[in-house]
Amino acid sequence: MSKFQKKPNKITHPSLPKTLTGINGLDEITEGGLPTGRPTLICGEAGCGKTLMAIEFIVRGAVEFNEPGVFIAFEEKSDELAMNVASLGFDLKKLQKENLLKIDHVHVDRSEIEETGEYDLEGLFIRLGYAIDSIGAKRVVLDTLENLFAGLSNQGVLRAEIRRLFTFLKDKGVTAIITGERGEGASLTRQGLEEYVSDCVILLDHRVINQISTRRLRIIKYRGTVHGTNEYPFLIDEDGISVLPVTSLKMANSVSSERISTGIPALDDMLGGKGLYRGGSVLVSGTAGTGKTSLSASFANETCNRGERCVYFAMEESPNQIIRNMRSIGIDLKKHIDSGLLYFNASRPNLYGLEMHLVAMHKCIKKYKPSVVVIDPITNFINIGSVSEVKNMLVRMIDFLQEEQISVMFTALSLNTIVNEQTDEGVSSLVDAWLLVRDIEFNGERNRGLYVMKSRGMKHSNQVREFVITDSGLNLIEVYLGPDGVLTGSARQQQMLLEETGAAIHSQAIGRKDREIMRKRKMLEAKIATLNSEYESVEEELNKFYLEEELKKQILAKSRAEVIRLRKGEVTEDDKKGDKGSK
């Protein structure tokens, strides 16, 4: 091929049309929703959430995407279904009045099926087709399919009718969800056929491990598109279903160079003078009573003072306890709660499994959109999971927060046990900064010391600082390095007092020496002044003698000149004038 020959254009394939479900997290896992105009099977055991996921698919479509839906129920009546989902905020009766939803209960009696003989779904097709056409439905739910074929033993007829049903839904062009109960053994459904006919199959699971229940979702298949293949935990609460996608493991998140304060100026100085990176993570670990919660509360308080939102996940203390305790050190968190900038989410770790905690945190963060998150403490998760499971959970949490550019502070309780040491080491390798608060015991006194174990991407202090908690807040003080080692607390104050006393005595001695020198200087200056005066008197006498001698010399010289003139008989002008006067 010539190098000037054009390369063939890249062939583009049309993507599979998808319909958004509106369910939090599910559209991310399916990368756009369920296949448009095709049936999707949702299967699972009783109590796993099949009906709720189906009804939320219908309600979200009607409310958020203006797509009317039909819900065919083979178990629950319309009033029962409306009452069951009212606690989730779904008003089915209102949607029915607005022609956005049509609920039809189809009663199927096993005895009637046995008496009829030849089994045919033509009546259901007519009924379903009318319901779709009456409101122009785009979405359809059939719940639960097993009841439709109850008592039917002829597998050939059953398979044929299931295929007819799925073909009918495709011909109507509706996006359908069909729920089915979990089958025995390897079969996903009781009939064992629906999963093969469906274009998308979603399996729901409800597990109880160590007396803690967790719901999980897995996409078994999805024809014509890529999709998530892992198990994803999901949460059912007052807002419906929230599915937690596994976040990206490509580590391609953007980072910020902006620095934010920790709320303690001295700690900011230890971190290069500017604090932590925005969107970064920091771990504060230490034994009980070292002030980990106080540090995290100070961080939250500083965030709210900047006018930014903060979500505080408390795993040990109630919000009222934290508010009361922090008020004693000069931190008022109540005003931030009242202003809506601070939100507390308090729960015991054994309330959920690890995945459920992660789902709940995701949902809370998505709802309040904070710039800072505090989790206090993470070591309580050890009670409901192994070290590796907790680390995996925190990896996913950190990855999610980094993607959202949210700063996070973790606290960890150190108990000098193998489990907790592994937890600290495992978590500390994930975070950007690690602060260690320890007890310093000396001379019968316990004080706190703070170390910056690491801080990625910034210059930080390698010195130990004494961590002081006072009525007016938190502070870090430089420790005293004396002959006996590091001194903190009263030992440091005593040494400083001794140094101040010695400095005062030394200053007083120097002052006394200075005054003595000043007196001697004045005495010497007085003697010098006297000598100067005597010198001036002697000098004046000498000058007087010199002047008299010079005057004598002048008079003698003049007399000598006069004698010489008289001897020569010279007459001067003065003599002439004298003669004239005498005449």
Coordinates of C-alpha atoms in Angstrom, one line a residue:
M1 CA 0.0 0.0 0.0
S2 CA 1.3 3.4 -0.9
K3 CA 2.1 5.7 2.0
F4 CA -0.1 8.4 0.2
Q5 CA -3.1 6.1 0.1
K6 CA -5.8 7.2 2.5
K7 CA -6.6 5.0 5.5
P8 CA -10.1 3.6 5.7
N9 CA -12.4 5.5 8.0
K10 CA -13.2 3.9 11.3
I11 CA -16.5 2.0 11.3
T12 CA -18.9 3.4 13.9
H13 CA -21.6 1.1 15.2
P14 CA -24.9 2.4 16.4
S15 CA -25.3 2.3 20.2
L16 CA -28.2 0.5 21.8
P17 CA -31.0 2.9 22.8
K18 CA -31.5 3.0 26.5
T19 CA -34.2 4.4 28.8
L20 CA -33.1 6.1 32.0
T21 CA -34.6 4.5 35.1
G22 CA -34.2 7.5 37.4
I23 CA -33.0 5.1 40.2
N24 CA -30.0 6.5 41.9
G25 CA -26.9 4.6 40.8
L26 CA -28.6 2.1 38.6
D27 CA -28.2 4.2 35.5
E28 CA -24.5 4.5 36.1
I29 CA -24.1 0.7 36.4
T30 CA -26.1 0.1 33.3
E31 CA -24.4 3.0 31.5
G32 CA -27.6 4.7 30.5
G33 CA -30.5 2.7 31.8
L34 CA -32.5 -0.3 30.6
P35 CA -32.9 -1.3 26.9
T36 CA -35.5 0.8 25.2
G37 CA -38.4 -1.2 23.8
R38 CA -37.2 -4.4 25.2
P39 CA -38.1 -6.5 28.3
T40 CA -35.9 -6.6 31.4
L41 CA -36.1 -9.4 34.0
I42 CA -35.7 -8.5 37.7
C43 CA -35.5 -11.7 39.8
G44 CA -34.7 -12.6 43.3
E45 CA -36.0 -14.1 46.6
A46 CA -38.9 -12.7 48.6
G47 CA -38.1 -9.4 50.3
C48 CA -35.2 -8.4 48.1
G49 CA -36.9 -5.4 46.6
K50 CA -38.2 -6.5 43.2
T51 CA -41.6 -4.8 43.4
L52 CA -40.2 -1.6 44.8
M53 CA -37.6 -1.3 42.0
A54 CA -40.2 -1.9 39.4
I55 CA -42.7 0.6 40.8
E56 CA -39.9 3.2 41.2
F57 CA -39.0 2.6 37.5
I58 CA -42.6 3.5 36.6
V59 CA -42.9 6.5 39.0
R60 CA -39.5 8.0 38.1
G61 CA -40.4 7.7 34.4
A62 CA -43.7 9.5 34.9
V63 CA -42.5 12.2 37.1
E64 CA -39.0 12.9 35.8
F65 CA -39.2 11.9 32.1
N66 CA -42.9 12.4 31.4
E67 CA -43.2 8.8 30.2
P68 CA -46.6 7.3 31.3
G69 CA -46.4 3.7 32.6
V70 CA -48.6 0.7 33.2
F71 CA -48.2 -1.5 36.2
I72 CA -49.9 -5.0 36.0
A73 CA -50.0 -6.6 39.4
F74 CA -50.7 -10.3 39.9
E75 CA -50.3 -10.3 43.7
E76 CA -51.1 -6.9 45.3
K77 CA -54.2 -4.9 44.6
S78 CA -54.0 -1.2 43.5
D79 CA -54.9 0.2 46.9
E80 CA -52.4 -2.1 48.7
L81 CA -49.7 -1.2 46.3
A82 CA -50.3 2.6 46.7
M83 CA -50.3 2.2 50.5
N84 CA -47.1 0.2 50.5
V85 CA -45.1 2.8 48.6
A86 CA -46.6 5.9 50.1
S87 CA -43.9 5.9 52.8
L88 CA -41.4 6.4 50.0
G89 CA -43.1 9.6 48.8
F90 CA -44.7 8.0 45.8
D91 CA -48.3 9.2 45.3
L92 CA -49.7 6.6 42.9
K93 CA -53.3 7.9 43.1
K94 CA -52.3 11.3 42.0
L95 CA -50.3 9.9 39.0
Q96 CA -53.4 7.8 38.0
K97 CA -55.6 10.9 38.0
E98 CA -53.0 12.7 35.8
N99 CA -53.1 9.8 33.4
L100 CA -49.4 9.2 33.9
L101 CA -49.9 5.8 35.6
K102 CA -52.4 3.0 35.2
I103 CA -52.4 0.1 37.7
D104 CA -54.3 -3.0 36.9
H105 CA -54.7 -6.0 39.2
V106 CA -55.1 -9.3 37.4
H107 CA -56.5 -12.0 39.6
V108 CA -55.3 -15.5 38.7
D109 CA -56.8 -18.5 40.4
R110 CA -55.0 -21.8 40.1
S111 CA -58.3 -23.7 40.1
E112 CA -59.6 -21.7 37.2
I113 CA -56.5 -22.5 35.1
E114 CA -56.9 -26.2 35.8
E115 CA -60.6 -26.2 34.7
T116 CA -60.1 -24.1 31.6
G117 CA -57.9 -26.7 29.8
E118 CA -56.2 -24.9 26.9
Y119 CA -54.0 -22.1 28.3
D120 CA -54.0 -18.8 26.4
L121 CA -52.8 -15.3 27.3
E122 CA -54.9 -13.6 24.6
G123 CA -57.1 -12.0 27.2
L124 CA -54.1 -10.6 29.0
F125 CA -52.7 -9.2 25.7
I126 CA -56.0 -7.4 25.0
R127 CA -56.2 -6.0 28.6
L128 CA -52.5 -4.9 28.6
G129 CA -52.8 -3.4 25.1
Y130 CA -55.8 -1.4 26.1
A131 CA -54.0 -0.1 29.2
I132 CA -51.0 0.9 27.1
D133 CA -53.0 2.7 24.5
S134 CA -55.3 4.5 26.9
I135 CA -52.5 6.6 28.4
G136 CA -49.8 6.3 25.7
A137 CA -47.6 4.3 28.0
K138 CA -43.8 4.0 27.4
R139 CA -43.1 1.8 30.4
V140 CA -44.7 -1.4 31.5
V141 CA -44.2 -3.6 34.6
L142 CA -45.5 -7.2 35.1
D143 CA -45.3 -8.2 38.8
T144 CA -45.0 -11.2 39.5
L145 CA -44.8 -13.5 36.4
E146 CA -45.0 -16.8 38.3
N147 CA -48.6 -16.1 39.4
L148 CA -49.6 -15.9 35.8
F149 CA -48.5 -19.4 35.1
A150 CA -49.4 -20.9 38.5
G151 CA -50.7 -24.5 38.2
L152 CA -49.6 -24.9 34.5
S153 CA -47.8 -28.1 34.1
N154 CA -47.4 -28.3 30.4
Q155 CA -43.9 -26.9 29.8
G156 CA -44.3 -26.7 26.1
V157 CA -47.4 -24.4 26.4
L158 CA -45.7 -22.4 29.1
R159 CA -42.6 -21.7 27.0
A160 CA -44.7 -20.8 24.0
E161 CA -46.8 -18.3 26.0
I162 CA -43.8 -16.7 27.7
R163 CA -42.2 -16.1 24.3
R164 CA -45.5 -14.7 23.0
L165 CA -45.7 -12.3 26.0
F166 CA -42.1 -11.0 25.4
T167 CA -42.7 -10.7 21.7
F168 CA -46.0 -8.8 22.4
L169 CA -44.1 -6.3 24.6
K170 CA -41.5 -5.8 22.0
D171 CA -44.1 -5.2 19.3
K172 CA -45.8 -2.5 21.5
G173 CA -42.4 -0.7 21.7
V174 CA -42.6 -0.4 25.5
T175 CA -39.6 -0.6 27.9
A176 CA -40.8 -3.4 30.2
I177 CA -39.8 -4.8 33.5
I178 CA -40.9 -8.3 34.5
T179 CA -40.3 -9.5 38.0
G180 CA -39.8 -13.1 38.9
E181 CA -39.1 -15.2 42.0
R182 CA -35.7 -16.9 42.3
G183 CA -35.7 -20.5 41.1
E184 CA -34.0 -23.5 42.7
G185 CA -30.4 -24.5 42.0
A186 CA -28.8 -22.7 39.1
S187 CA -32.0 -21.4 37.7
L188 CA -32.6 -17.7 38.2
T189 CA -36.4 -18.1 37.9
R190 CA -38.9 -20.8 38.7
Q191 CA -39.7 -21.5 35.1
G192 CA -36.0 -21.2 34.0
L193 CA -36.9 -19.6 30.7
E194 CA -37.4 -15.9 31.4
E195 CA -33.7 -15.2 31.8
Y196 CA -33.0 -16.5 28.3
V197 CA -35.8 -14.6 26.6
S198 CA -35.1 -11.3 28.4
D199 CA -32.6 -8.8 26.9
C200 CA -31.5 -7.7 30.3
V201 CA -31.4 -9.7 33.6
I202 CA -30.9 -8.2 37.0
L203 CA -30.5 -10.4 40.1
L204 CA -31.4 -9.0 43.5
D205 CA -30.1 -10.7 46.7
H206 CA -30.8 -10.2 50.3
R207 CA -28.1 -11.7 52.6
V208 CA -27.7 -11.8 56.4
I209 CA -24.1 -12.2 57.5
N210 CA -23.3 -11.9 61.2
Q211 CA -26.8 -10.8 61.9
I212 CA -26.4 -7.9 59.5
S213 CA -28.5 -7.7 56.4
T214 CA -27.3 -6.4 53.1
R215 CA -29.1 -6.1 49.7
R216 CA -27.0 -6.6 46.6
L217 CA -27.7 -6.2 42.9
R218 CA -25.9 -7.9 39.9
I219 CA -26.5 -7.6 36.2
I220 CA -26.4 -11.1 34.9
K221 CA -26.6 -10.2 31.3
Y222 CA -27.3 -7.2 29.1
R223 CA -27.5 -7.8 25.3
G224 CA -25.9 -5.3 23.0
T225 CA -24.0 -3.1 25.5
V226 CA -21.3 -3.1 28.1
H227 CA -22.3 -3.0 31.7
G228 CA -21.1 -3.4 35.3
T229 CA -20.6 -7.0 36.2
N230 CA -19.8 -6.8 39.9
E231 CA -22.2 -7.1 42.9
Y232 CA -23.4 -3.7 44.0
P233 CA -25.0 -3.0 47.4
F234 CA -28.2 -1.0 47.4
L235 CA -30.2 0.7 50.1
I236 CA -34.0 1.1 50.5
D237 CA -35.0 4.1 52.6
E238 CA -37.5 6.9 52.5
D239 CA -36.3 8.1 49.2
G240 CA -36.5 4.8 47.4
I241 CA -33.6 2.7 46.1
S242 CA -30.0 3.9 46.0
V243 CA -27.4 1.6 44.3
L244 CA -23.7 2.1 44.9
P245 CA -21.6 1.8 41.8
V246 CA -18.0 0.6 42.2
T247 CA -16.0 3.7 41.5
S248 CA -13.3 3.9 38.8
L249 CA -10.1 2.2 39.6
K250 CA -8.1 4.0 36.8
M251 CA -6.9 6.7 39.3
A252 CA -7.4 9.4 36.7
N253 CA -9.1 11.9 39.0
S254 CA -8.2 15.6 38.7
V255 CA -6.4 17.1 41.7
S256 CA -6.4 20.7 43.1
S257 CA -3.4 22.7 44.3
E258 CA -5.6 24.9 46.5
R259 CA -4.9 24.7 50.2
I260 CA -7.5 24.8 53.0
S261 CA -7.0 25.5 56.7
T262 CA -7.4 22.8 59.4
G263 CA -8.7 25.4 61.8
I264 CA -5.5 25.4 63.9
P265 CA -3.0 28.0 62.7
A266 CA -0.1 26.1 64.3
L267 CA -1.0 22.9 62.5
D268 CA -1.2 24.8 59.3
D269 CA 2.3 26.0 59.9
M270 CA 3.4 22.4 60.3
L271 CA 1.8 21.6 57.0
G272 CA 3.9 24.1 55.0
G273 CA 2.1 27.1 56.4
K274 CA -1.0 26.7 54.2
G275 CA -2.9 23.6 55.5
L276 CA -4.2 20.6 53.5
Y277 CA -4.9 20.2 49.8
R278 CA -8.5 20.6 48.8
G279 CA -10.0 17.3 47.8
G280 CA -7.3 15.4 49.8
S281 CA -7.7 12.9 52.6
V282 CA -6.2 13.0 56.1
L283 CA -6.1 10.4 58.8
V284 CA -5.9 11.4 62.5
S285 CA -5.1 8.4 64.7
G286 CA -4.4 8.0 68.3
T287 CA -5.4 6.4 71.6
A288 CA -8.6 7.3 73.4
G289 CA -8.7 10.8 74.9
T290 CA -6.0 12.3 72.7
G291 CA -8.3 14.8 71.0
K292 CA -9.1 13.2 67.6
T293 CA -12.7 14.3 67.7
S294 CA -11.7 17.8 68.7
L295 CA -9.4 18.0 65.7
S296 CA -12.1 16.8 63.4
A297 CA -14.6 19.2 64.9
S298 CA -12.1 22.1 64.5
F299 CA -11.7 21.1 60.8
A300 CA -15.5 21.1 60.4
N301 CA -15.9 24.4 62.2
E302 CA -13.3 26.1 60.0
T303 CA -15.0 24.7 56.9
C304 CA -18.4 26.2 57.9
N305 CA -16.7 29.5 58.8
R306 CA -15.6 29.7 55.2
G307 CA -19.2 29.4 54.2
E308 CA -18.8 25.8 52.9
R309 CA -20.8 22.7 53.7
C310 CA -19.6 19.9 55.9
V311 CA -21.1 16.4 56.5
Y312 CA -20.0 14.8 59.8
F313 CA -20.5 11.0 60.1
A314 CA -20.4 10.2 63.8
M315 CA -20.0 6.5 64.7
E316 CA -19.6 6.8 68.5
E317 CA -21.2 9.9 69.9
S318 CA -24.5 11.5 69.2
P319 CA -24.6 15.0 67.6
N320 CA -25.8 16.5 70.8
Q321 CA -22.9 15.0 72.7
I322 CA -20.4 16.4 70.2
I323 CA -22.0 19.8 70.2
R324 CA -21.9 20.0 74.0
N325 CA -18.4 18.7 74.3
M326 CA -17.0 21.0 71.6
R327 CA -18.7 24.0 73.2
S328 CA -16.4 23.5 76.3
I329 CA -13.4 24.2 74.1
G330 CA -14.8 27.3 72.4
I331 CA -16.2 25.6 69.2
D332 CA -19.8 26.4 68.5
L333 CA -21.2 23.8 66.1
K334 CA -24.9 24.5 66.8
K335 CA -24.8 27.7 64.8
H336 CA -23.5 25.9 61.7
I337 CA -26.3 23.3 62.0
D338 CA -28.9 26.1 62.3
S339 CA -27.4 27.8 59.2
G340 CA -27.5 24.5 57.2
L341 CA -23.8 24.4 56.6
L342 CA -23.2 21.4 59.0
Y343 CA -25.0 18.1 58.9
F344 CA -24.6 15.3 61.3
N345 CA -25.2 11.7 60.3
A346 CA -24.9 9.6 63.4
S347 CA -25.3 5.8 63.4
R348 CA -23.9 2.7 65.1
P349 CA -21.6 0.6 62.8
N350 CA -23.6 -2.5 63.4
L351 CA -26.7 -0.9 62.1
Y352 CA -25.7 -1.9 58.5
G353 CA -23.1 -4.0 56.8
L354 CA -20.0 -2.2 55.3
E355 CA -21.6 -1.9 51.8
M356 CA -24.8 -0.5 53.3
H357 CA -22.8 2.1 55.2
L358 CA -21.0 3.0 52.0
V359 CA -24.3 3.3 50.2
A360 CA -25.8 5.5 52.9
M361 CA -22.7 7.8 52.9
H362 CA -22.8 8.1 49.1
K363 CA -26.4 9.1 49.2
C364 CA -25.9 11.6 52.0
I365 CA -23.0 13.2 50.3
K366 CA -24.8 13.3 46.9
K367 CA -27.8 15.0 48.7
Y368 CA -26.0 17.7 50.7
K369 CA -23.0 18.2 48.3
P370 CA -20.4 19.1 51.0
S371 CA -16.9 20.3 50.4
V372 CA -15.6 18.5 53.5
V373 CA -16.5 15.1 55.0
V374 CA -15.6 13.9 58.5
I375 CA -15.8 10.2 59.4
D376 CA -15.3 9.6 63.2
P377 CA -14.0 6.9 63.8
I378 CA -13.3 4.4 61.0
T379 CA -11.9 1.8 63.3
N380 CA -15.5 1.0 64.5
F381 CA -16.1 -0.7 61.2
I382 CA -13.8 -3.5 62.3
N383 CA -16.7 -4.8 64.4
I384 CA -18.7 -5.6 61.2
G385 CA -15.9 -6.6 58.8
S386 CA -12.4 -7.8 58.5
V387 CA -9.4 -5.5 58.0
S388 CA -9.2 -6.2 54.3
E389 CA -13.0 -5.5 53.9
V390 CA -12.8 -2.2 55.7
K391 CA -9.8 -1.2 53.7
N392 CA -11.6 -2.1 50.5
M393 CA -14.6 0.0 51.6
L394 CA -12.4 3.0 52.4
V395 CA -10.6 2.7 49.1
R396 CA -14.0 3.0 47.3
M397 CA -15.0 5.9 49.6
I398 CA -11.7 7.8 49.0
D399 CA -12.0 7.2 45.3
F400 CA -15.5 8.6 45.3
L401 CA -14.6 11.7 47.3
Q402 CA -11.5 12.4 45.1
E403 CA -13.7 12.2 42.1
E404 CA -16.1 14.7 43.6
Q405 CA -13.1 16.9 44.9
I406 CA -14.3 16.6 48.5
S407 CA -11.8 16.8 51.3
V408 CA -12.2 14.1 54.0
M409 CA -10.8 13.6 57.5
F410 CA -10.8 10.2 59.1
T411 CA -10.2 9.5 62.7
A412 CA -8.9 6.1 63.9
L413 CA -8.6 4.7 67.4
S414 CA -5.3 3.0 68.3
L415 CA -5.5 0.3 70.9
N416 CA -2.0 -1.2 70.4
T417 CA -3.4 -4.4 69.1
I418 CA -2.5 -6.2 65.9
V419 CA -5.9 -5.6 64.3
N420 CA -5.8 -1.9 65.0
E421 CA -2.2 -1.5 63.9
Q422 CA -3.1 -3.3 60.6
T423 CA -6.0 -0.9 60.2
D424 CA -3.9 2.2 60.8
E425 CA -1.2 0.9 58.4
G426 CA -3.7 -0.1 55.8
V427 CA -5.6 3.2 55.9
S428 CA -2.6 5.4 56.3
S429 CA -1.2 4.2 52.9
L430 CA -4.4 5.4 51.2
V431 CA -4.6 8.9 52.7
D432 CA -2.6 12.0 51.6
A433 CA -1.7 13.1 55.1
W434 CA -1.4 11.2 58.4
L435 CA -1.5 13.0 61.8
L436 CA -0.6 10.9 64.8
V437 CA -1.6 12.1 68.3
R438 CA 0.0 10.3 71.2
D439 CA 0.2 10.4 75.0
I440 CA 3.6 11.7 76.4
E441 CA 4.0 10.5 80.0
F442 CA 6.7 12.1 82.1
N443 CA 7.2 12.9 85.8
G444 CA 3.8 11.5 86.7
E445 CA 1.9 13.6 84.1
R446 CA 0.2 12.8 80.9
N447 CA 0.3 15.2 78.0
R448 CA -0.5 15.1 74.3
G449 CA 2.0 15.2 71.4
L450 CA 1.2 15.6 67.7
Y451 CA 3.3 14.3 64.8
V452 CA 2.9 14.7 61.1
M453 CA 3.7 11.2 60.0
K454 CA 3.4 12.1 56.3
S455 CA 1.9 14.7 54.0
R456 CA 2.1 14.0 50.3
G457 CA 3.1 16.8 47.9
M458 CA 4.0 19.4 50.5
K459 CA 6.8 20.4 52.8
H460 CA 5.9 19.5 56.4
S461 CA 7.5 19.7 59.8
N462 CA 9.2 16.6 61.3
Q463 CA 9.1 18.0 64.8
V464 CA 6.9 17.0 67.7
R465 CA 4.4 19.6 69.0
E466 CA 2.6 19.5 72.3
F467 CA -1.1 19.4 71.6
V468 CA -3.0 21.6 74.0
I469 CA -6.8 21.7 74.5
T470 CA -8.0 24.8 76.3
D471 CA -11.2 26.6 76.9
S472 CA -10.5 28.9 74.0
G473 CA -9.7 26.2 71.4
L474 CA -6.8 24.0 70.3
N475 CA -3.2 24.9 70.0
L476 CA 0.2 23.4 69.3
I477 CA 3.2 24.4 71.3
E478 CA 6.9 23.7 70.7
V479 CA 8.2 21.1 73.2
Y480 CA 11.3 21.9 75.3
L481 CA 14.4 19.8 74.6
G482 CA 16.2 19.7 77.9
P483 CA 19.0 17.6 79.3
D484 CA 16.4 15.0 80.3
G485 CA 14.8 14.8 76.9
V486 CA 11.5 16.2 75.6
L487 CA 9.6 18.2 78.3
T488 CA 5.9 18.9 78.1
G489 CA 3.2 20.2 80.3
S490 CA 4.2 21.4 83.8
A491 CA 7.8 20.1 83.3
R492 CA 8.1 22.4 80.3
Q493 CA 6.5 25.3 82.2
Q494 CA 8.8 24.7 85.2
Q495 CA 11.9 24.7 82.9
M496 CA 10.7 27.8 81.1
L497 CA 10.1 29.5 84.5
L498 CA 13.7 28.6 85.6
E499 CA 15.0 30.0 82.4
E500 CA 13.0 33.2 82.9
T501 CA 14.2 33.5 86.5
G502 CA 17.8 32.9 85.4
A503 CA 17.4 35.5 82.6
A504 CA 16.0 38.0 85.1
I505 CA 18.9 37.5 87.6
H506 CA 21.4 37.7 84.8
S507 CA 19.7 40.9 83.5
Q508 CA 19.9 42.4 87.0
A509 CA 23.6 41.5 87.4
I510 CA 24.4 43.1 84.1
G511 CA 22.4 46.2 85.1
R512 CA 24.4 46.5 88.3
K513 CA 27.7 46.2 86.3
D514 CA 26.5 48.8 83.9
R515 CA 25.7 51.2 86.7
E516 CA 29.1 50.7 88.3
I517 CA 30.8 51.3 85.0
M518 CA 28.7 54.4 84.5
R519 CA 29.8 55.8 87.9
K520 CA 33.5 55.1 87.1
R521 CA 33.1 56.7 83.8
K522 CA 31.7 59.8 85.4
M523 CA 34.6 60.0 87.9
L524 CA 37.1 59.6 85.2
E525 CA 35.4 62.3 83.2
A526 CA 35.5 64.6 86.2
K527 CA 39.2 64.0 86.7
I528 CA 39.8 64.6 83.0
A529 CA 37.9 67.9 83.2
T530 CA 40.0 69.0 86.2
L531 CA 43.2 68.1 84.4
N532 CA 42.0 70.0 81.3
S533 CA 41.3 73.0 83.5
E534 CA 44.8 72.9 85.1
Y535 CA 46.4 72.4 81.7
E536 CA 44.5 75.5 80.4
S537 CA 45.8 77.6 83.3
V538 CA 49.4 76.6 82.8
E539 CA 49.0 77.1 79.1
E540 CA 47.6 80.6 79.8
E541 CA 50.5 81.5 82.1
L542 CA 53.0 80.3 79.5
N543 CA 51.2 82.3 76.8
K544 CA 51.3 85.4 79.0
F545 CA 55.1 85.0 79.6
Y546 CA 55.6 84.6 75.9
L547 CA 53.6 87.8 75.1
E548 CA 55.6 89.8 77.7
E549 CA 58.9 88.6 76.3
E550 CA 57.8 89.5 72.8
L551 CA 56.7 93.0 74.0
K552 CA 60.0 93.6 75.7
K553 CA 61.8 92.6 72.5
Q554 CA 59.8 95.1 70.5
I555 CA 60.4 98.0 73.0
L556 CA 64.2 97.2 73.1
A557 CA 64.4 97.1 69.3
K558 CA 62.6 100.4 69.1
S559 CA 64.8 102.0 71.7
R560 CA 67.9 100.7 70.0
A561 CA 66.8 102.2 66.7
E562 CA 66.1 105.6 68.4
V563 CA 69.6 105.7 70.0
I564 CA 71.2 104.9 66.7
R565 CA 69.3 107.7 64.9
L566 CA 70.3 110.2 67.5
R567 CA 73.9 109.3 67.2
K568 CA 73.8 109.8 63.5
G569 CA 72.1 113.2 63.9
E570 CA 69.2 112.3 61.7
V571 CA 66.2 114.6 62.0
T572 CA 62.8 113.0 61.6
E573 CA 59.7 114.7 60.6
D574 CA 58.5 114.6 64.2
D575 CA 61.6 116.5 65.2
K576 CA 61.0 119.1 62.6
K577 CA 57.5 119.7 63.7
G578 CA 58.7 120.0 67.2
D579 CA 61.2 122.7 66.3
K580 CA 58.6 124.7 64.5
G581 CA 56.3 124.6 67.4
S582 CA 59.0 125.9 69.7
K583 CA 59.5 129.0 67.5

